[in-house]
mmCIF file of C-alpha atoms in Angstrom:
data_model
loop_
_atom_site.group_PDB
_atom_site.id
_atom_site.type_symbol
_atom_site.label_atom_id
_atom_site.label_comp_id
_atom_site.label_asym_id
_atom_site.label_seq_id
_atom_site.Cartn_x
_atom_site.Cartn_y
_atom_site.Cartn_z
ATOM 1 C CA MET A 1 44.062 99.631 -4.042
ATOM 2 C CA LEU A 2 45.015 98.386 -0.601
ATOM 3 C CA ASP A 3 48.389 99.189 0.908
ATOM 4 C CA PRO A 4 49.292 95.915 2.667
ATOM 5 C CA GLU A 5 51.443 97.660 5.276
ATOM 6 C CA THR A 6 49.117 100.460 6.384
ATOM 7 C CA LEU A 7 45.795 98.959 5.184
ATOM 8 C CA CYS A 8 45.036 102.329 3.567
ATOM 9 C CA HIS A 9 42.331 101.947 0.884
ATOM 10 C CA ARG A 10 42.252 104.020 -2.292
ATOM 11 C CA PHE A 11 39.716 103.714 -5.108
ATOM 12 C CA TYR A 12 40.197 104.998 -8.638
ATOM 13 C CA ALA A 13 37.974 105.391 -11.685
ATOM 14 C CA ARG A 14 38.914 106.233 -15.231
ATOM 15 C CA GLU A 15 37.916 109.694 -16.410
ATOM 16 C CA GLY A 16 39.060 110.049 -19.984
ATOM 17 C CA GLU A 17 42.754 109.190 -20.036
ATOM 18 C CA PHE A 18 43.220 109.694 -16.299
ATOM 19 C CA LEU A 19 42.595 107.664 -13.160
ATOM 20 C CA VAL A 20 40.865 109.809 -10.557
ATOM 21 C CA GLU A 21 40.567 108.858 -6.893
ATOM 22 C CA HIS A 22 36.990 108.616 -5.605
ATOM 23 C CA SER A 23 35.192 107.772 -2.351
ATOM 24 C CA VAL A 24 37.881 109.487 -0.277
ATOM 25 C CA ASP A 25 36.948 109.072 3.414
ATOM 26 C CA ALA A 26 33.555 107.560 2.477
ATOM 27 C CA ASP A 27 32.209 104.804 4.747
ATOM 28 C CA TRP A 28 30.472 103.106 1.801
ATOM 29 C CA ILE A 29 32.255 102.444 -1.493
ATOM 30 C CA GLU A 30 29.777 102.433 -4.385
ATOM 31 C CA SER A 31 30.590 100.228 -7.382
ATOM 32 C CA ARG A 32 30.789 102.050 -10.684
ATOM 33 C CA ALA A 33 30.554 98.771 -12.623
ATOM 34 C CA ILE A 34 27.673 97.043 -10.791
ATOM 35 C CA PRO A 35 24.695 99.356 -10.160
ATOM 36 C CA GLY A 36 23.498 99.185 -6.557
ATOM 37 C CA PHE A 37 26.498 97.219 -5.282
ATOM 38 C CA ARG A 38 28.447 98.750 -2.405
ATOM 39 C CA VAL A 39 30.809 97.702 0.356
ATOM 40 C CA ARG A 40 31.744 99.253 3.669
ATOM 41 C CA ARG A 41 35.342 100.422 3.837
ATOM 42 C CA ASP A 42 35.874 98.671 7.194
ATOM 43 C CA TRP A 43 34.969 95.298 5.605
ATOM 44 C CA LEU A 44 38.254 95.471 3.688
ATOM 45 C CA ASN A 45 40.439 95.042 6.770
ATOM 46 C CA PRO A 46 41.952 91.546 6.340
ATOM 47 C CA THR A 47 42.536 91.195 10.091
ATOM 48 C CA ALA A 48 38.850 91.755 10.974
ATOM 49 C CA LEU A 49 36.727 90.380 8.131
ATOM 50 C CA PRO A 50 32.969 90.372 8.841
ATOM 51 C CA SER A 51 30.736 87.394 8.091
ATOM 52 C CA VAL A 52 28.992 87.238 4.734
ATOM 53 C CA SER A 53 25.570 87.319 6.419
ATOM 54 C CA THR A 54 26.495 90.521 8.276
ATOM 55 C CA CYS A 55 27.581 92.152 5.019
ATOM 56 C CA VAL A 56 24.405 91.112 3.180
ATOM 57 C CA GLN A 57 22.208 92.447 6.003
ATOM 58 C CA GLU A 58 23.988 95.814 5.940
ATOM 59 C CA ILE A 59 23.865 96.057 2.141
ATOM 60 C CA ASN A 60 20.117 95.399 2.181
ATOM 61 C CA ALA A 61 19.435 97.806 5.074
#
């Protein structure tokens, strides 16, 4: 989730009947649904979006 006022990012995953926060303070957020897919937390800032080519280069690095 992204708080639109503070731009604070929080990521949750289901564990049984609960939603548990994960990737707290991690630079890279690893997808739990798509193996190998990840994004950098700083890419999620809507005021400073990186280019797609920059993201792809960093993912493949």
